[in-house]
XYZ file of C-alpha atoms in Angstrom:
629
model
C -6.911 20.980 -23.853
C -4.082 20.380 -21.262
C -1.346 17.799 -21.793
C -1.380 15.109 -19.093
C 2.240 13.966 -19.076
C 5.350 14.009 -16.925
C 8.774 15.364 -17.936
C 9.798 12.201 -19.783
C 6.503 12.090 -21.627
C 6.816 15.749 -22.599
C 10.129 14.963 -24.231
C 8.932 11.789 -25.870
C 5.860 13.332 -27.466
C 7.640 16.022 -29.473
C 8.432 14.468 -32.840
C 9.456 16.465 -35.904
C 6.540 17.180 -38.206
C 6.086 19.311 -41.358
C 4.088 22.102 -39.716
C 3.190 25.023 -41.998
C 4.018 28.671 -41.420
C 0.683 30.401 -40.751
C 0.578 33.924 -42.164
C -1.663 36.702 -40.883
C -4.012 36.203 -43.831
C -4.338 32.500 -42.907
C -2.307 31.208 -45.839
C -0.135 28.140 -45.325
C 3.558 28.186 -46.254
C 5.383 24.872 -46.596
C 8.546 24.930 -44.418
C 10.262 22.494 -46.803
C 9.894 24.143 -50.220
C 8.385 27.522 -49.184
C 5.344 27.197 -51.481
C 2.249 29.032 -50.240
C -1.296 27.589 -50.159
C -4.532 29.386 -49.369
C -6.268 26.318 -47.916
C -5.120 23.808 -45.310
C -6.429 20.884 -47.394
C -4.227 21.872 -50.329
C -1.240 22.208 -48.026
C -1.896 18.758 -46.484
C -1.964 17.106 -49.912
C 1.208 18.913 -50.951
C 3.070 18.003 -47.728
C 2.885 14.272 -48.469
C 4.544 14.742 -51.878
C 7.041 17.284 -50.612
C 8.279 14.936 -47.901
C 8.969 12.207 -50.457
C 10.733 14.582 -52.849
C 13.048 15.920 -50.165
C 13.758 12.415 -48.935
C 14.922 11.409 -52.433
C 17.094 14.508 -52.782
C 18.719 13.904 -49.417
C 19.497 10.259 -50.165
C 21.458 11.280 -53.295
C 24.118 13.012 -51.208
C 25.655 10.364 -48.932
C 28.853 12.316 -48.359
C 27.226 15.193 -46.515
C 26.785 14.542 -42.783
C 24.146 17.205 -42.383
C 22.177 15.671 -45.262
C 22.337 12.259 -43.627
C 20.974 13.722 -40.430
C 18.198 15.568 -42.277
C 17.230 12.402 -44.152
C 16.838 10.613 -40.836
C 14.460 13.311 -39.731
C 12.526 13.091 -42.980
C 12.207 9.322 -42.569
C 10.719 9.868 -39.156
C 8.284 12.470 -40.414
C 7.324 10.411 -43.442
C 6.540 7.464 -41.185
C 4.425 9.683 -38.979
C 2.520 11.028 -41.958
C 1.810 7.553 -43.311
C 0.473 6.441 -39.954
C -2.068 9.258 -39.956
C -2.883 8.681 -43.612
C -3.794 5.072 -42.858
C -5.769 6.104 -39.769
C -4.020 3.568 -37.542
C -0.869 2.875 -35.604
C 1.353 0.323 -37.312
C 1.946 -2.749 -35.124
C 3.271 -6.257 -35.438
C 0.999 -9.071 -36.556
C 1.620 -10.969 -33.361
C -1.602 -11.088 -31.359
C -0.006 -11.835 -27.988
C 0.688 -9.174 -25.404
C 4.092 -7.718 -26.091
C 6.156 -4.673 -25.187
C 6.558 -1.912 -27.682
C 8.615 1.206 -27.238
C 7.090 4.617 -26.984
C 8.592 5.404 -30.402
C 6.149 3.036 -32.132
C 3.208 5.203 -31.214
C 5.059 8.491 -31.079
C 3.084 10.103 -33.842
C -0.160 9.341 -32.111
C 1.027 10.694 -28.795
C 2.506 13.818 -30.318
C -0.945 14.684 -31.625
C -2.669 13.715 -28.386
C -2.334 16.855 -26.317
C -4.993 18.132 -23.970
C -3.922 21.625 -24.893
C -5.163 23.679 -27.795
C -3.284 22.958 -31.050
C -0.286 25.167 -31.750
C 2.008 25.892 -34.685
C 5.104 26.965 -32.802
C 7.187 23.853 -33.436
C 8.231 25.019 -36.904
C 11.317 23.847 -38.755
C 12.894 27.236 -39.248
C 15.938 27.554 -41.458
C 18.454 28.943 -39.002
C 22.114 29.487 -38.491
C 24.059 26.867 -36.619
C 25.563 28.199 -33.380
C 29.294 28.213 -32.960
C 30.572 25.591 -30.531
C 33.997 24.361 -29.550
C 33.473 20.658 -29.873
C 30.456 18.383 -30.201
C 29.535 16.111 -27.277
C 31.143 12.713 -27.608
C 29.354 9.419 -28.132
C 26.303 10.955 -29.788
C 24.893 8.586 -32.386
C 21.506 7.582 -33.698
C 21.267 4.255 -31.907
C 18.517 3.768 -29.336
C 19.409 5.415 -26.013
C 17.806 5.304 -22.605
C 19.190 8.540 -21.204
C 20.582 11.902 -22.252
C 24.354 12.459 -22.597
C 24.298 14.870 -19.649
C 21.967 16.968 -17.492
C 22.539 20.162 -19.486
C 21.483 18.387 -22.691
C 18.391 17.039 -20.943
C 17.418 20.395 -19.420
C 17.773 22.145 -22.765
C 15.531 19.684 -24.612
C 13.010 19.712 -21.782
C 12.948 23.529 -21.942
C 12.535 23.561 -25.721
C 9.805 20.931 -25.611
C 7.838 22.214 -22.650
C 7.660 25.796 -23.907
C 7.381 24.828 -27.594
C 10.441 26.811 -28.631
C 11.064 26.559 -32.363
C 14.401 25.543 -33.845
C 15.625 29.067 -34.433
C 14.955 30.103 -30.837
C 16.533 26.908 -29.516
C 19.650 27.463 -31.580
C 19.982 30.962 -30.143
C 19.879 29.459 -26.645
C 22.714 27.086 -27.630
C 24.692 29.989 -29.109
C 24.242 32.071 -25.942
C 25.267 29.177 -23.678
C 28.370 28.316 -25.677
C 29.455 31.951 -25.824
C 29.313 32.529 -22.059
C 30.033 29.093 -20.569
C 33.841 29.189 -21.117
C 33.881 25.417 -21.662
C 36.286 23.683 -24.029
C 33.633 21.100 -24.879
C 29.963 22.007 -25.206
C 27.559 19.638 -23.400
C 24.733 20.691 -25.721
C 23.763 19.344 -29.150
C 25.182 21.030 -32.234
C 21.713 22.409 -32.949
C 18.108 21.761 -31.953
C 17.472 19.588 -35.000
C 20.172 17.228 -33.752
C 18.626 17.250 -30.291
C 15.207 16.358 -31.645
C 16.669 13.540 -33.737
C 18.414 12.201 -30.625
C 15.125 12.272 -28.708
C 13.359 10.394 -31.495
C 15.709 7.470 -30.870
C 15.318 7.457 -27.097
C 13.514 4.706 -25.250
C 12.038 5.613 -21.867
C 11.765 2.701 -19.451
C 8.762 4.250 -17.717
C 6.973 4.907 -21.005
C 6.943 1.438 -22.511
C 3.631 0.533 -24.104
C 2.276 -2.952 -24.565
C -0.425 -4.127 -26.915
C -3.047 -6.803 -26.603
C -5.608 -8.029 -29.100
C -9.089 -7.098 -27.868
C -11.213 -8.269 -30.775
C -11.183 -9.165 -34.452
C -13.846 -7.851 -36.791
C -14.089 -8.317 -40.549
C -10.528 -9.680 -40.716
C -9.136 -6.663 -38.895
C -7.396 -6.851 -35.526
C -8.222 -4.256 -32.874
C -5.490 -3.743 -30.300
C -5.366 -1.964 -26.976
C -2.138 -0.004 -26.448
C -1.504 0.515 -22.778
C 0.822 0.948 -19.847
C 0.503 -1.126 -16.706
C -1.808 0.587 -14.212
C 0.508 0.090 -11.235
C 3.514 1.306 -13.221
C 1.591 4.466 -14.144
C 0.856 5.056 -10.458
C 4.514 4.554 -9.563
C 5.558 6.938 -12.341
C 3.326 9.636 -10.864
C 4.745 9.060 -7.385
C 8.310 9.566 -8.649
C 7.580 13.165 -9.656
C 9.408 15.532 -7.274
C 7.209 17.066 -4.530
C 4.158 15.080 -5.708
C 3.691 13.400 -2.328
C 3.714 16.616 -0.342
C 0.313 16.890 1.385
C -0.533 13.421 0.024
C -3.905 12.476 1.565
C -3.826 9.190 3.479
C -7.119 9.327 5.371
C -10.534 10.967 5.533
C -10.567 14.469 6.996
C -13.698 16.165 8.269
C -12.731 19.738 7.479
C -14.965 22.272 9.249
C -15.105 26.050 9.565
C -17.653 27.894 11.690
C -19.380 24.548 12.317
C -19.826 24.000 8.594
C -18.322 21.121 6.639
C -15.888 22.307 3.977
C -15.312 20.325 0.773
C -12.004 21.254 -0.824
C -10.272 17.933 -1.508
C -11.519 14.486 -2.374
C -10.724 13.116 1.090
C -13.277 15.548 2.573
C -16.130 13.797 0.776
C -18.586 11.080 1.772
C -17.295 8.552 -0.797
C -13.813 8.617 0.746
C -15.209 8.119 4.242
C -17.406 5.125 3.359
C -14.732 3.519 1.162
C -12.039 3.923 3.810
C -14.295 2.253 6.390
C -14.667 -0.773 4.094
C -10.880 -1.387 3.897
C -8.832 -3.559 6.286
C -7.583 -1.835 9.419
C -4.225 -0.141 8.865
C -4.554 0.154 5.096
C -4.978 3.368 3.116
C -7.168 4.324 0.177
C -5.492 5.100 -3.158
C -7.999 7.139 -5.179
C -7.756 6.737 -8.972
C -9.181 9.414 -11.257
C -9.598 8.598 -14.956
C -10.025 11.076 -17.803
C -11.330 9.928 -21.173
C -11.697 11.980 -24.332
C -11.909 10.568 -27.846
C -10.448 13.062 -30.284
C -9.530 13.543 -33.921
C -5.860 13.714 -34.835
C -6.017 15.320 -38.260
C -7.552 18.428 -39.760
C -10.058 16.521 -41.871
C -11.371 14.565 -38.878
C -10.665 11.172 -40.436
C -8.185 9.858 -37.858
C -9.318 9.255 -34.306
C -7.697 8.164 -31.071
C -9.316 7.408 -27.731
C -6.788 8.066 -24.968
C -7.462 7.474 -21.294
C -5.417 9.230 -18.605
C -4.883 8.598 -14.919
C -4.129 10.741 -11.885
C -4.559 10.280 -8.129
C -7.196 11.860 -5.898
C -4.791 11.682 -2.945
C -2.821 14.516 -4.551
C -4.233 18.004 -3.820
C -6.439 19.324 -6.625
C -4.169 22.255 -7.470
C -1.289 19.786 -7.882
C -2.953 16.924 -9.727
C -4.249 19.398 -12.318
C -0.670 20.052 -13.403
C 0.797 18.306 -16.432
C 3.303 16.077 -14.668
C 0.748 14.641 -12.220
C -0.998 12.644 -14.935
C -0.077 9.623 -16.999
C -1.313 8.287 -20.309
C -2.754 4.892 -19.365
C -3.565 3.739 -22.871
C -5.335 4.103 -26.201
C -8.678 2.341 -26.462
C -9.433 0.656 -29.810
C -12.056 2.455 -31.881
C -14.301 -0.115 -33.535
C -16.746 1.078 -36.156
C -19.295 -1.643 -36.765
C -23.012 -1.983 -37.380
C -23.182 -4.339 -34.398
C -23.211 -1.757 -31.599
C -23.174 -4.415 -28.887
C -19.810 -5.553 -30.265
C -18.562 -1.950 -30.113
C -19.666 -1.606 -26.486
C -18.279 -4.997 -25.527
C -14.914 -4.060 -27.060
C -14.886 -0.832 -25.042
C -15.525 -2.608 -21.732
C -13.105 -5.448 -22.498
C -10.429 -2.800 -22.927
C -11.351 -1.180 -19.614
C -11.222 -4.558 -17.898
C -7.703 -5.126 -19.194
C -6.583 -1.682 -18.021
C -8.167 -1.812 -14.562
C -7.991 -5.525 -13.750
C -5.076 -5.012 -11.309
C -7.615 -3.416 -8.948
C -9.502 -6.718 -8.810
C -6.380 -8.894 -8.651
C -4.765 -6.954 -5.784
C -6.945 -8.582 -3.153
C -4.328 -7.874 -0.473
C -3.561 -4.358 -1.654
C -0.161 -3.016 -2.628
C 2.775 -1.404 -0.832
C 3.912 1.934 -2.239
C 6.829 4.083 -1.129
C 5.378 7.384 0.076
C 7.341 10.041 1.968
C 10.279 7.728 2.725
C 8.216 4.813 4.008
C 6.184 1.920 2.652
C 2.432 2.390 2.913
C -0.241 -0.269 2.434
C -2.813 0.877 -0.146
C -5.962 -0.427 -1.785
C -6.476 1.228 -5.205
C -10.047 2.230 -6.022
C -11.543 4.148 -8.959
C -13.226 7.235 -7.531
C -14.040 9.430 -10.518
C -14.270 9.193 -14.297
C -14.275 12.537 -16.106
C -15.893 12.305 -19.522
C -18.134 14.178 -21.925
C -21.763 13.122 -22.214
C -21.481 10.533 -25.055
C -18.500 8.884 -23.352
C -20.301 8.859 -20.013
C -23.016 6.812 -21.712
C -20.334 4.379 -22.925
C -18.919 3.922 -19.430
C -22.381 3.464 -17.900
C -23.738 1.486 -20.882
C -26.962 3.483 -21.004
C -28.651 4.448 -24.252
C -26.710 7.285 -25.860
C -29.644 8.871 -27.642
C -31.211 11.892 -25.961
C -34.493 10.633 -27.460
C -34.522 7.496 -25.303
C -37.172 7.208 -22.591
C -34.576 7.482 -19.787
C -31.651 9.449 -21.276
C -29.783 10.369 -18.060
C -26.877 8.083 -17.111
C -27.207 9.039 -13.418
C -30.931 8.664 -12.772
C -34.202 7.331 -14.170
C -35.775 10.657 -15.123
C -38.114 10.457 -18.091
C -37.309 12.346 -21.263
C -40.335 14.624 -20.981
C -38.991 15.861 -17.628
C -35.504 16.850 -18.818
C -36.491 20.526 -18.924
C -38.491 20.350 -15.683
C -36.510 22.193 -13.016
C -39.151 21.712 -10.309
C -38.689 17.971 -9.738
C -38.738 16.762 -6.151
C -36.169 14.444 -4.601
C -38.582 11.535 -5.006
C -38.877 12.245 -8.731
C -35.117 11.798 -9.270
C -34.467 8.080 -8.701
C -30.735 7.391 -8.893
C -29.323 4.438 -10.802
C -27.441 1.868 -8.697
C -25.282 -1.131 -9.528
C -27.595 -3.575 -7.814
C -30.737 -2.416 -9.594
C -29.153 -2.140 -13.050
C -27.448 -5.513 -12.719
C -30.707 -7.103 -11.627
C -32.440 -5.790 -14.748
C -29.568 -7.082 -16.894
C -29.719 -10.569 -15.370
C -33.526 -10.686 -15.657
C -33.370 -9.583 -19.303
C -35.411 -6.451 -18.543
C -32.631 -3.990 -19.332
C -34.716 -2.216 -21.959
C -37.096 -0.980 -19.274
C -34.255 1.082 -17.736
C -32.553 1.911 -21.059
C -29.266 0.084 -20.496
C -27.432 -1.912 -23.157
C -27.397 -5.702 -23.402
C -23.709 -5.846 -22.444
C -22.179 -6.714 -19.094
C -20.818 -3.577 -17.415
C -17.269 -4.157 -16.180
C -17.672 -1.597 -13.394
C -20.253 -3.815 -11.699
C -17.287 -6.035 -10.799
C -15.171 -3.256 -9.267
C -15.430 -2.583 -5.524
C -16.540 0.713 -3.972
C -17.788 2.439 -7.114
C -21.211 3.359 -8.440
C -20.330 4.047 -12.048
C -23.580 5.967 -12.575
C -22.546 8.576 -10.006
C -18.754 8.347 -10.396
C -18.896 9.434 -14.046
C -18.950 13.230 -13.994
C -18.767 15.881 -16.738
C -15.777 18.102 -17.304
C -16.644 21.783 -17.119
C -15.204 22.657 -20.526
C -17.463 20.275 -22.480
C -20.496 20.596 -20.228
C -20.575 24.373 -19.754
C -18.269 26.241 -22.137
C -18.875 24.099 -25.229
C -22.244 22.794 -24.057
C -24.840 24.853 -22.221
C -23.333 28.250 -23.017
C -23.117 27.317 -26.689
C -26.832 26.462 -26.562
C -27.508 29.805 -24.886
C -25.754 31.767 -27.648
C -27.472 29.823 -30.441
C -30.918 30.159 -28.868
C -30.345 33.881 -28.309
C -29.741 34.357 -32.038
C -32.848 32.277 -32.800
C -34.931 34.434 -30.446
C -33.752 37.630 -32.106
C -34.572 36.270 -35.564
C -37.958 34.747 -34.725
C -39.644 37.415 -32.624
C -38.615 40.501 -34.603
C -39.529 41.536 -38.129
C -35.960 42.653 -38.699
C -34.448 39.835 -36.648
C -31.466 39.379 -38.926
C -30.584 43.024 -38.461
C -30.621 42.503 -34.689
C -28.147 39.640 -35.046
C -26.000 41.912 -37.186
C -26.278 44.532 -34.458
C -24.967 41.978 -31.944
C -22.043 41.367 -34.297
C -21.344 45.092 -34.518
C -21.430 45.431 -30.724
C -18.942 42.587 -30.361
C -16.632 44.001 -33.016
C -16.743 47.459 -31.397
C -15.449 46.288 -28.019
C -12.050 47.950 -27.464
C -8.981 45.823 -26.972
C -8.298 44.736 -23.410
C -5.966 42.087 -21.910
C -7.734 38.742 -21.652
C -10.607 39.732 -23.958
C -10.817 38.315 -27.482
C -12.001 40.658 -30.215
C -14.770 39.060 -32.301
C -14.261 41.083 -35.451
C -16.610 38.774 -37.391
C -19.211 38.612 -34.641
C -20.977 35.296 -34.060
C -20.801 34.145 -37.671
C -18.208 31.476 -36.849
C -19.858 30.234 -33.651
C -19.594 26.587 -34.731
C -15.798 26.872 -34.713
C -15.347 28.743 -31.430
C -13.043 27.250 -28.804
C -13.772 26.972 -25.090
C -11.483 29.926 -24.456
C -13.424 32.041 -26.942
C -16.724 31.094 -25.320
C -15.301 32.193 -21.966
C -14.419 35.530 -23.539
C -18.004 35.837 -24.769
C -19.281 35.241 -21.232
C -17.506 38.396 -20.102
C -19.105 40.697 -22.665
C -22.455 39.259 -23.812
C -24.414 40.879 -20.986
C -23.328 44.317 -22.253
C -24.007 43.373 -25.869
C -27.566 42.211 -25.099
C -28.520 45.013 -22.690
C -30.937 47.518 -24.318
C -30.617 45.711 -27.632
C -34.310 45.871 -28.602
C -37.679 47.384 -27.602
C -40.696 45.815 -25.974
C -43.275 43.616 -27.701
C -44.909 46.249 -29.869
C -46.068 43.665 -32.438
C -47.707 41.420 -29.786
C -45.617 38.367 -30.694
C -46.555 35.153 -28.841
C -44.039 33.884 -26.254
C -42.091 37.115 -26.553
C -38.840 37.257 -24.540
C -38.306 40.796 -23.344
C -34.874 42.349 -23.331
C -34.668 42.571 -19.538
C -35.189 38.812 -19.134
C -32.569 38.028 -21.768
C -30.102 40.325 -20.021
C -30.863 38.723 -16.652
C -30.211 35.303 -18.187
C -26.617 36.280 -18.965
C -26.263 37.873 -15.536
C -27.465 34.667 -13.847
C -25.117 32.612 -16.030
C -22.085 34.616 -14.941
C -23.030 34.341 -11.256
C -23.457 30.583 -11.594
C -20.274 30.119 -13.613
C -18.159 32.030 -11.084
C -19.510 29.838 -8.271
C -18.715 26.706 -10.288
C -15.031 27.678 -10.221
C -14.766 27.818 -6.430
C -11.844 25.762 -5.147
C -13.702 24.792 -1.973
C -17.328 24.746 -0.891
C -18.946 25.037 2.507
C -22.456 23.701 3.073
C -23.804 27.237 2.678
C -21.745 27.680 -0.524
C -23.365 24.556 -1.964
C -26.804 25.921 -1.148
C -25.864 29.221 -2.768
C -24.527 27.389 -5.820
C -27.674 25.260 -6.056
C -29.867 28.382 -5.891
C -27.775 30.046 -8.615
C -28.122 26.967 -10.850
C -31.898 26.874 -10.456
C -32.234 30.643 -10.955
C -30.305 30.463 -14.230
C -32.096 27.265 -15.348
C -35.525 28.772 -14.674
C -34.705 31.807 -16.834
C -33.080 29.586 -19.502
C -36.247 27.481 -19.797
C -38.516 30.531 -19.728
C -36.576 32.247 -22.521
C -35.843 29.354 -24.864
C -38.437 26.624 -24.393
C -40.439 27.671 -27.438
C -37.476 28.288 -29.714
C -35.709 24.995 -28.979
C -36.526 22.233 -31.504
C -36.641 19.681 -28.648
C -38.363 22.000 -26.149
C -35.093 21.952 -24.180
C -35.105 18.207 -23.614
C -31.350 18.422 -23.101
C -29.633 15.774 -20.929
C -26.817 18.237 -20.128
C -29.338 20.717 -18.717
C -30.931 18.103 -16.461
C -27.565 16.728 -15.342
C -26.297 20.188 -14.449
C -29.400 21.083 -12.437
C -29.837 17.819 -10.517
C -26.491 16.010 -10.331
C -23.600 18.468 -10.313
C -23.944 19.381 -6.614
C -23.709 15.711 -5.581
C -20.486 15.319 -7.580
C -18.658 17.980 -5.538
């Protein structure tokens, strides 16, 4: 997952943690006492004790400056560990809205990265570089800025590229050797730099908290940044306003409409026409993804991020074009209506400025003030979270499981539905059912949906899937699992065929960009999105000519040619899904590719699927993805 932060946030999120050395044989070596453990669980249990032991040892030597510094770091890490152990962020008892520094939730944010986890930030024992003189006025009190630009650039470099302490110290050594300065502007070592960062307070990263609900004598807080401040933070990023979209553009080529940016779409055009003359549309894109923050899956956080649709797609996909808007409280209760109400109360608090700014807001864009009206255009979320935003029944076994339309469950695998069969959900209709107490007939929850109160948004269409969860970890994962089931069920020696697939995968020669699956598909449940994408590149060759025709006259037999074509159709469809712009003819081509793959998918796997392919993700991909472009 990618990290949605700007430069200041990158620096603020890197807190010192006891990360193990990972050996080639997947053993875990404690960086504090150098003990080796064969299992991560054993290492995790040991780390808690080891931190405390080292803290005690360090406190016994008050005369050693380096020991004092190291103790400070251990305090920080111990606090971080205890926060995760208790599965919550420690806050004051005061229930009123109040400011809290980024430090208070630093451990949470350091774990909340939209990138894949890494183990590069290791506390290596390293030599201290020779310097002439330490920078003056460096102490452990709270600071709002770095001592100098060189210090800042170094720590930004180390943090952004995840350089470990040993590598960072070598950079300091190299700089001091060749700079010919009598006083080094850099920290004595990277450990000192990290400790300095831990005590920094960033004015544009101040979080507040507000009590959302109280359940069973426990307070549930929302930790958040002001929406408008987040927008202003994004706009301060250098070059971010270059090619900043201010109006609808009908982009055409060869008399065909081209859709490359959000301001080429129909939503932008209709929303812009509804605004006062002379004002501009500020498009807000939200990204939500609840995630676990520990190896055992016991600690959870639910972050929500913001970026702007006015920024070109290639630019707003970069790290610094996004801001962490807040952490939604995670309430686990038997009363599910209370859980849903808590979720939407939190969203109301985050997005209420959109309702309150009845006269819009002036923002400084390209050296002049521009009058904007902020509007939520898109919410990117996985399927369960989409159901939470839309407040439809989450279960795929409900009568109407799609959050975008009123398709019946028995038609989820039907790829021949007409336009009249796919009745889209609308605010007006869903709200009418809610007010008339007939919400069960359309499978929506008995909770008021906050998005009904927001202007210019149909939440049922604005909530779209992200490709990683929907395709890589979703439909393609199903395709791999069902392929193995087909091989096992329709062949006498089906298990041997699966083993043959594993051998084919393991025999693929090394090549840049291709992962070697030495253990085959045995660990499919633990594959990452990147690994699934590697499988996409090779599975067609693994499946081709894998088995003979139906010599045993098995019912519903899937021949090898059809299975091979399925992977061919998938690759064609997946490549089209990654286009950066679409013409009208491209959309037709993409739609045909989707239906061609879906038809073969249903033909091959309908009888092996426990649910007969009643998969909401399949239906959503076939009938709603084109409209979201």
